[in-house]
XYZ file of C-alpha atoms in Angstrom:
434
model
C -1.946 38.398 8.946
C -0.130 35.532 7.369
C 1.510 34.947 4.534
C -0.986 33.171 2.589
C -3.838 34.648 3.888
C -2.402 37.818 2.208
C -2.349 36.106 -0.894
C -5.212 34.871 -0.844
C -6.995 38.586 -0.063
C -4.923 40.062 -3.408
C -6.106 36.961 -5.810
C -9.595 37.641 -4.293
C -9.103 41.629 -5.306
C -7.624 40.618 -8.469
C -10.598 38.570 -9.400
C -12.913 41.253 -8.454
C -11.663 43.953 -10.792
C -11.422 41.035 -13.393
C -15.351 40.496 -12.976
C -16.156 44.578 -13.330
C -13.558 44.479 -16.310
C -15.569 42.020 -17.933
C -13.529 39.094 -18.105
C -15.464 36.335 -15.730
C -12.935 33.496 -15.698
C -12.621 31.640 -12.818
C -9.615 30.321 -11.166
C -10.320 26.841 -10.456
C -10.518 25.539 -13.970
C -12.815 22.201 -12.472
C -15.572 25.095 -11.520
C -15.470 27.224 -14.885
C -18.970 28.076 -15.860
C -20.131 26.168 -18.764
C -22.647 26.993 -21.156
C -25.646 24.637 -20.060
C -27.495 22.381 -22.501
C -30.907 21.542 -23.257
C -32.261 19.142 -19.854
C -28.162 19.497 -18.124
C -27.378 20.180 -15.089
C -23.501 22.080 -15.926
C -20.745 22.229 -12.880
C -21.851 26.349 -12.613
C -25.108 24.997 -10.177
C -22.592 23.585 -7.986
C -21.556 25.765 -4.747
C -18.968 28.712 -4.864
C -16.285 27.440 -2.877
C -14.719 29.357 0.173
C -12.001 29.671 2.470
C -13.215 28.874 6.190
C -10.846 31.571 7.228
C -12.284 33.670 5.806
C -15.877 33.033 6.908
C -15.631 32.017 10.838
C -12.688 30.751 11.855
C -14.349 27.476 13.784
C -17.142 25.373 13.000
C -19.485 24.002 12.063
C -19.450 26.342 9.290
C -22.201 25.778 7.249
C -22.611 26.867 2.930
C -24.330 25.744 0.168
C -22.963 22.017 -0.166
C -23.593 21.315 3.234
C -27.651 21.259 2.577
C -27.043 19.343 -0.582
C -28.072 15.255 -0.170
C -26.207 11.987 -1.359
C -28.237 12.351 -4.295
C -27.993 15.653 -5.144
C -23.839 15.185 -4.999
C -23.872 11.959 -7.259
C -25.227 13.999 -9.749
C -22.687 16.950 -9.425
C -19.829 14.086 -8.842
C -20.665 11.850 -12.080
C -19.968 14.941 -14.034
C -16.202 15.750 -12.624
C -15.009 13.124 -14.267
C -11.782 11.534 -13.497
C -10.868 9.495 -9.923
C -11.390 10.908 -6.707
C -8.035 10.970 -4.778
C -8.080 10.346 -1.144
C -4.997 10.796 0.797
C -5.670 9.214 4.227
C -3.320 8.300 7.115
C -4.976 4.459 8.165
C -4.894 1.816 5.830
C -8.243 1.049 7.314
C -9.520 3.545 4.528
C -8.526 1.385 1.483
C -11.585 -1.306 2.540
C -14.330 1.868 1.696
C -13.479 1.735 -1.912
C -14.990 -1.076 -3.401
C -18.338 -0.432 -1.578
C -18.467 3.315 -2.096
C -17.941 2.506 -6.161
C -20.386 -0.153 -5.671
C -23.130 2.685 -3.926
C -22.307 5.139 -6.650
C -21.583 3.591 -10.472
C -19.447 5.440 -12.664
C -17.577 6.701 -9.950
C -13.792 5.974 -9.007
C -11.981 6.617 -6.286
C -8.067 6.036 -5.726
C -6.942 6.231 -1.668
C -3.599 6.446 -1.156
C -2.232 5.293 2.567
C 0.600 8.054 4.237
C 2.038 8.687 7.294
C 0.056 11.869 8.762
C 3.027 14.155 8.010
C 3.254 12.176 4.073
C -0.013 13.612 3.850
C -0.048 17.313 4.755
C 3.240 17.749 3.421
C 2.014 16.222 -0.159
C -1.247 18.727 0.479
C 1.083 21.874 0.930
C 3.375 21.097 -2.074
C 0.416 20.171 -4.617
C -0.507 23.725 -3.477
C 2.168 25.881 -3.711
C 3.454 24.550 -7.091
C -0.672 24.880 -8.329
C -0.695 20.997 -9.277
C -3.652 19.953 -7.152
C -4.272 15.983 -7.403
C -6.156 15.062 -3.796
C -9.209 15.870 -3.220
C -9.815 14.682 0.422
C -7.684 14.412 2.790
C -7.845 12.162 6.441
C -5.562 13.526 9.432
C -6.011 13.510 13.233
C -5.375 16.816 14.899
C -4.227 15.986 18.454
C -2.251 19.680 18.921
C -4.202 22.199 16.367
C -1.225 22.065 13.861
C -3.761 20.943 11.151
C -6.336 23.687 11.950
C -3.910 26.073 12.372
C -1.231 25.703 10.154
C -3.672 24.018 6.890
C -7.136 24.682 7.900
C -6.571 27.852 8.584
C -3.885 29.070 6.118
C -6.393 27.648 3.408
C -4.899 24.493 2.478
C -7.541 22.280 3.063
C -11.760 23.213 4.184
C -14.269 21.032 6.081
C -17.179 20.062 4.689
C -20.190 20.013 7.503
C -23.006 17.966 6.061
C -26.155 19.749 7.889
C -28.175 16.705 8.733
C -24.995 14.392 9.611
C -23.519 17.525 12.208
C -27.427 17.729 13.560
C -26.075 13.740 15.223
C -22.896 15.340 16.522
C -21.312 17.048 20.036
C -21.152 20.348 18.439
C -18.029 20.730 20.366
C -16.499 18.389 18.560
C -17.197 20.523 15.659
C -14.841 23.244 16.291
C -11.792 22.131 14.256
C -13.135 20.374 11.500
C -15.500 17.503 10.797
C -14.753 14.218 12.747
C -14.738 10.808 11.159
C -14.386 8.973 14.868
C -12.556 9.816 18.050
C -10.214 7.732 20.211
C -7.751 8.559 23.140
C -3.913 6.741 24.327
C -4.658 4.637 27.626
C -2.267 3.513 30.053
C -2.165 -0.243 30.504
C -2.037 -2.568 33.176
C -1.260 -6.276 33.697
C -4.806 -7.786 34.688
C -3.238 -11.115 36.014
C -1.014 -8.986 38.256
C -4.232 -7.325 39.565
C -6.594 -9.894 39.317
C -8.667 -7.280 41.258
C -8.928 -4.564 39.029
C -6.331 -1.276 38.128
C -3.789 -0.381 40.539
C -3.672 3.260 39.534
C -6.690 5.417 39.890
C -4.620 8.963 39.508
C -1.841 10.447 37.087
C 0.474 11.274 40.146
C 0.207 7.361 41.129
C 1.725 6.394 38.339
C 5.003 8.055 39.057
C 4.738 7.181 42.583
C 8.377 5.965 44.237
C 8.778 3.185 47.228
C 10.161 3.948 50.308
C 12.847 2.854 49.579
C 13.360 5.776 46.651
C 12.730 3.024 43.907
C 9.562 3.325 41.532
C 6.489 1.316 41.906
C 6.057 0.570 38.523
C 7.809 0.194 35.318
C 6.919 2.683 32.789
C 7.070 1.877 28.923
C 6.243 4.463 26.514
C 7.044 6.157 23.331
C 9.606 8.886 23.762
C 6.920 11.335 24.759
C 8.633 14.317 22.791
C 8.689 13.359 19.625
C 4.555 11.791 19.833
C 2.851 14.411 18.848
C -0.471 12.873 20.519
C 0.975 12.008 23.627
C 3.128 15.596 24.205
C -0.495 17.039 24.076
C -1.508 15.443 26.715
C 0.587 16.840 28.592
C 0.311 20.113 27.186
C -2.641 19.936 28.720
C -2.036 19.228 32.138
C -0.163 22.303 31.890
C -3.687 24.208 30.673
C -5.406 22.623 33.248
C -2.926 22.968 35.741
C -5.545 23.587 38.653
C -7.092 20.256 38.168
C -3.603 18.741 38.521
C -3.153 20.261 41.775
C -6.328 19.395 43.060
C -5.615 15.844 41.740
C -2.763 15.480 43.627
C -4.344 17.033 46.935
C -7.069 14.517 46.291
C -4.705 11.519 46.542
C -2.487 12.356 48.870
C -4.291 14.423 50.699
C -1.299 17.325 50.922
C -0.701 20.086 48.903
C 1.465 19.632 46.065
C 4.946 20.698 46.254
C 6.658 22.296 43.688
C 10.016 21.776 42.735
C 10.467 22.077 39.184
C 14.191 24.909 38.025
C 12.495 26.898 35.264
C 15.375 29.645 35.385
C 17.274 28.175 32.085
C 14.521 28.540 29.671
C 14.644 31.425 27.264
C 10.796 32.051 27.654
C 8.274 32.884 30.509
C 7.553 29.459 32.864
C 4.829 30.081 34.885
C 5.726 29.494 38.903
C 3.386 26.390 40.425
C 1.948 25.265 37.336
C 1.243 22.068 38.886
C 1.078 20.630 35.124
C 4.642 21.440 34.596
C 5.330 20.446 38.121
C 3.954 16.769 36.731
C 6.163 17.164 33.357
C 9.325 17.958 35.394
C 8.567 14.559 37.409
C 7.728 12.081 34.841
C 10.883 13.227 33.242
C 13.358 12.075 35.427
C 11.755 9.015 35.768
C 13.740 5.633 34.432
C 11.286 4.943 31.391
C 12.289 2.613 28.487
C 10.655 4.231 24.970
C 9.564 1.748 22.705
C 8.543 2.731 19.061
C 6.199 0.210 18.182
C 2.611 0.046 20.072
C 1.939 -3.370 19.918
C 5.840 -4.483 21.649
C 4.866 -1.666 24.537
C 1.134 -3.843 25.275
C 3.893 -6.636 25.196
C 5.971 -5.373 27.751
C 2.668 -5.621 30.113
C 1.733 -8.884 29.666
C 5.427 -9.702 30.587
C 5.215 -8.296 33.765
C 4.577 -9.864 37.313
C 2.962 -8.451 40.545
C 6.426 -8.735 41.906
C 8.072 -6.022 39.215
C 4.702 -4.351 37.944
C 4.866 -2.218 34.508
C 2.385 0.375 33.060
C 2.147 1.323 29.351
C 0.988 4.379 27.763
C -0.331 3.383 24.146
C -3.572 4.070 21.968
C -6.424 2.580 22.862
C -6.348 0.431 19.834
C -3.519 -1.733 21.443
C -6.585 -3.633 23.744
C -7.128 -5.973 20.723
C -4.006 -7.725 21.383
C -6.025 -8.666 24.537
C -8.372 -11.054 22.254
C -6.119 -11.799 19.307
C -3.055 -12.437 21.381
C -4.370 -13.754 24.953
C -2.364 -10.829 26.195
C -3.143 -10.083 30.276
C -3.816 -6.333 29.423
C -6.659 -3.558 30.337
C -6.990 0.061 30.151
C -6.563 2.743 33.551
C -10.071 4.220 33.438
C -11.153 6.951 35.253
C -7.399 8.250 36.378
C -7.608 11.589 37.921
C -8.133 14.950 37.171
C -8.946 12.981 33.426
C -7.899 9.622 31.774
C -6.722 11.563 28.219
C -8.126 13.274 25.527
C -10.837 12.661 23.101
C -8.689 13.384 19.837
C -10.395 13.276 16.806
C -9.582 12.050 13.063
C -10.719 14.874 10.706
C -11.970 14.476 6.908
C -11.185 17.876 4.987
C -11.797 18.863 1.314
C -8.821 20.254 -0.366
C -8.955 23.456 -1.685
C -9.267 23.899 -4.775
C -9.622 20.230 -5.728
C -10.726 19.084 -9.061
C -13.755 16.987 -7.900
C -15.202 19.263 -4.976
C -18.742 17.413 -5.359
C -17.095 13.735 -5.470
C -14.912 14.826 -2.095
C -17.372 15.765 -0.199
C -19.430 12.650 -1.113
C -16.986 10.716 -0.467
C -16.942 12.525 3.418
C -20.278 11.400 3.880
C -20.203 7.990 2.873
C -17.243 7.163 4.887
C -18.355 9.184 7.917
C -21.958 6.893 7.802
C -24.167 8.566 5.016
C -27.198 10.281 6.130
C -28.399 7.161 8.496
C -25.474 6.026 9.764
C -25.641 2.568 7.330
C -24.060 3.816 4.503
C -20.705 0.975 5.590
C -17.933 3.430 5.478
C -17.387 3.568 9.529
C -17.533 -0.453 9.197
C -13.660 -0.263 9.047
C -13.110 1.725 11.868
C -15.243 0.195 14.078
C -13.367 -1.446 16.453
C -12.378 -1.591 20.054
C -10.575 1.704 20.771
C -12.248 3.924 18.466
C -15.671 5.801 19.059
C -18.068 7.182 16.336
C -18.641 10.400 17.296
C -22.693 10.443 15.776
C -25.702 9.848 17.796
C -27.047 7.594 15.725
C -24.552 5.272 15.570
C -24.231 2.500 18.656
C -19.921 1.947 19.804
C -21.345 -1.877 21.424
C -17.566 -2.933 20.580
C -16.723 -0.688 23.460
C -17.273 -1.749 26.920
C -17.903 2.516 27.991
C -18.287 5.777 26.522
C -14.871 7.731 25.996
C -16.618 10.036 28.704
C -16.989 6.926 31.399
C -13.717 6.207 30.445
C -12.363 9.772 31.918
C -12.124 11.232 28.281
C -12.108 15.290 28.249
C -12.937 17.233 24.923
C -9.565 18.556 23.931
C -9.096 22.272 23.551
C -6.782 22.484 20.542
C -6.659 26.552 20.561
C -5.017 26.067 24.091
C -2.671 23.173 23.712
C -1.665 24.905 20.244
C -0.455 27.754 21.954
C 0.996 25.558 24.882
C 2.800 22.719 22.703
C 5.748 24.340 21.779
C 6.834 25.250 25.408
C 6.050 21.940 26.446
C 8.224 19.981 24.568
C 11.343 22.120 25.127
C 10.843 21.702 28.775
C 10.756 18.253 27.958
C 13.541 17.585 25.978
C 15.987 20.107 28.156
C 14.774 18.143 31.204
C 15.219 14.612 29.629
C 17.950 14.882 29.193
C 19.010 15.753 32.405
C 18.218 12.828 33.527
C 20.642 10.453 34.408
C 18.464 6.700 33.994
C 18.646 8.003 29.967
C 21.639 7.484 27.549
């Protein structure tokens, strides 16, 4: 049992035998019952909050709030009092403030715009020193840190609107409640291959000449310290069989391993044709580029005669239109393109405007019809809404016709760690880096 979670079972005991003692206080001084007025509605109606863990560890997970309508949560909301704080991780967030004030009157909302890790680490801190100021919280999950490290230790809770999660993959419930989904892409110069992608599996991409030289040039961020793209290959590991049949499918061969796992300090698993891949790609002459935008860039400077490939978020297409860059995504690349990783909305726990939060969640994740205007901002090419309801037309496929795979975050969680210490031991083996 961890730390917190042992914590959080005493405080839960302690309360307890303060209830049969007579006492009655709550914790959470934003949920104290108050004594109710003639025709009021007091903050003791709203729900009893709890600690996912402590219910079912994944979702959906649904309680009290999630029945409770738009409606029914402006009421509760207009009575916290005070401005709802959303800490969120895309600037693209700051656009749903005006018209969520304008939808509900008399409530305020202040977002503030972090870096991912800004975000959890400001989470944990408000926390531990019992100064909690945000009350929703916006953070993509590509590796299950989130779920399992502040989901799960009770830092933060999702909030599954009933009717809203009724429109949704259910799978894609698991880990928390999604806002939208996207996935990284490699890219490919289209005026090079005016006759469509020259890469239809992951093995082609590393593929060498005769000669010994490679066929392409490879741009990417340094894959061990990207959180989202290290799980990706994380997962080739997990799904090492479809690797192996991947290559077998292309070259039509058995894969050969070749990979030393003898220096490692943990078990390696022997023809794990995932790690076989890992081993590969890093001892390939790559040139890591921070910035995502400069990588599409390095594309649409190449020729047919010295071909380059990019691995970037899928995002990075709209330079195509607002540049005139010769770029287009590798669809379809076998045994899957990437994975469908997911931007999460949570409630913090123990948040001063619980009803106001998880408001705010629905209106920004579409309301109850999908029109509410809060997925306006984040509708774009390279991101897909994850509801039913809700039509991606700025996307020429589905994430699934693109080769898109649910990701299994329990897995790759348990996977990550290994993976990038192969990676990093390995890279720098190699001799194209300095």
């Amino acid at each position: 049992m961890k730390k917190r979670q042992l914590i959080a079972l005493l405080l839960t005991l302690a309360m307890v035998l303060s209830v049969l003692a007579g006492c009655g206080k709550s914790e959470k001084p934003a949920e104290t019952t108050q004594a109710a007025q003639p025709g009021e509605t007091t903050q003791a109606a709203q729900p009893q909050e709890t600690t996912p863990a402590a219910v079912e560890k994944y979702g959906p997970i649904y309680d009290e709030w999630s029945e409770m309508t738009d409606d029914e949560l402006y009421e509760l909301a207009k009575k916290e009092g005070g401005e709802i704080n959303i800490y969120a991780t895309s600037s693209k967030m700051l656009k749903a403030q005006e018209p969520f004030e304008e939808m509900f009157p008399g409530l305020k909302v202040n977002i503030l715009d972090m870096d991912q890790d800004e975000v959890l680490e400001k989470c944990r801190l408000e926390a531990d020193s019992n100064n909690i100021m945000g009350d929703v919280l916006q953070a993509k999950d590509v590796n299950g840190s989130v779920f399992f490290e502040f989901y799960e230790d009770g830092y933060c809770s999702a909030f599954y609107p009933k009717d809203i999660c009724e429109k949704i993959d259910p799978e894609l419930l698991r880990f928390g409640y999604p806002l939208y989904a996207s996935q990284s892409f490699w890219y490919y110069n289209t005026e090079a291959f005016p006759d469509g992608q020259p890469v239809h599996s992951w093995w082609e991409i590393i593929e060498k000449n005769e000669d010994g030289t490679q066929k392409y040039r490879l741009f990417t961020k340094e894959i061990g310290t990207e959180t989202a793209y290290l799980s990706l290959f994380a997962s080739f590991i997990v799904n090492a069989d479809q690797m192996e049949q991947s290559y077998k499918d292309t070259y039509g061969k058995d894969l050969e391993y070749t990979y030393d796992a003898s220096k490692f300090d943990f078990d390696v698993p022997a023809n794990n044709a995932g790690i076989e891949y890992l081993w590969r790609f890093s001892q390939m002459q790559m040139t890591f580029i921070g910035d995502g935008d400069e990588l599409v860039l390095a594309v649409h400077n190449s020729t047919a005669d010295d071909p380059a490939l990019a691995l970037a978020s899928g995002g990075k297409i709209g330079n195509r239109d607002e540049s005139g860059y010769n770029i287009a995504w590798l669809t379809n690349l076998t045994p899957y393109t990437g994975l469908e990783n997911c931007e999460y909305m949570y409630v913090v726990e123990g948040c001063a405007h619980p009803a106001g939060a998880r408001l705010f969640i629905r209106f920004i994740t579409g309301g109850a019809d999908g029109k509410s205007g809060g997925l306006k901002p984040f509708s774009k090419e390279g991101n897909w809404m994850v509801r039913s309801d809700v039509e991606c037309d700025w996307n020429p496929a589905t994430l699934e016709e693109c080769g898109a795979i649910e990701s299994n975050l329990e897995a790759i969680y348990n996977e990550f760690i290994h993976t990038q210490n192969m990676w990093t031991y390995w890279l720098y083996q190699n001799p194209n880096i300095k």
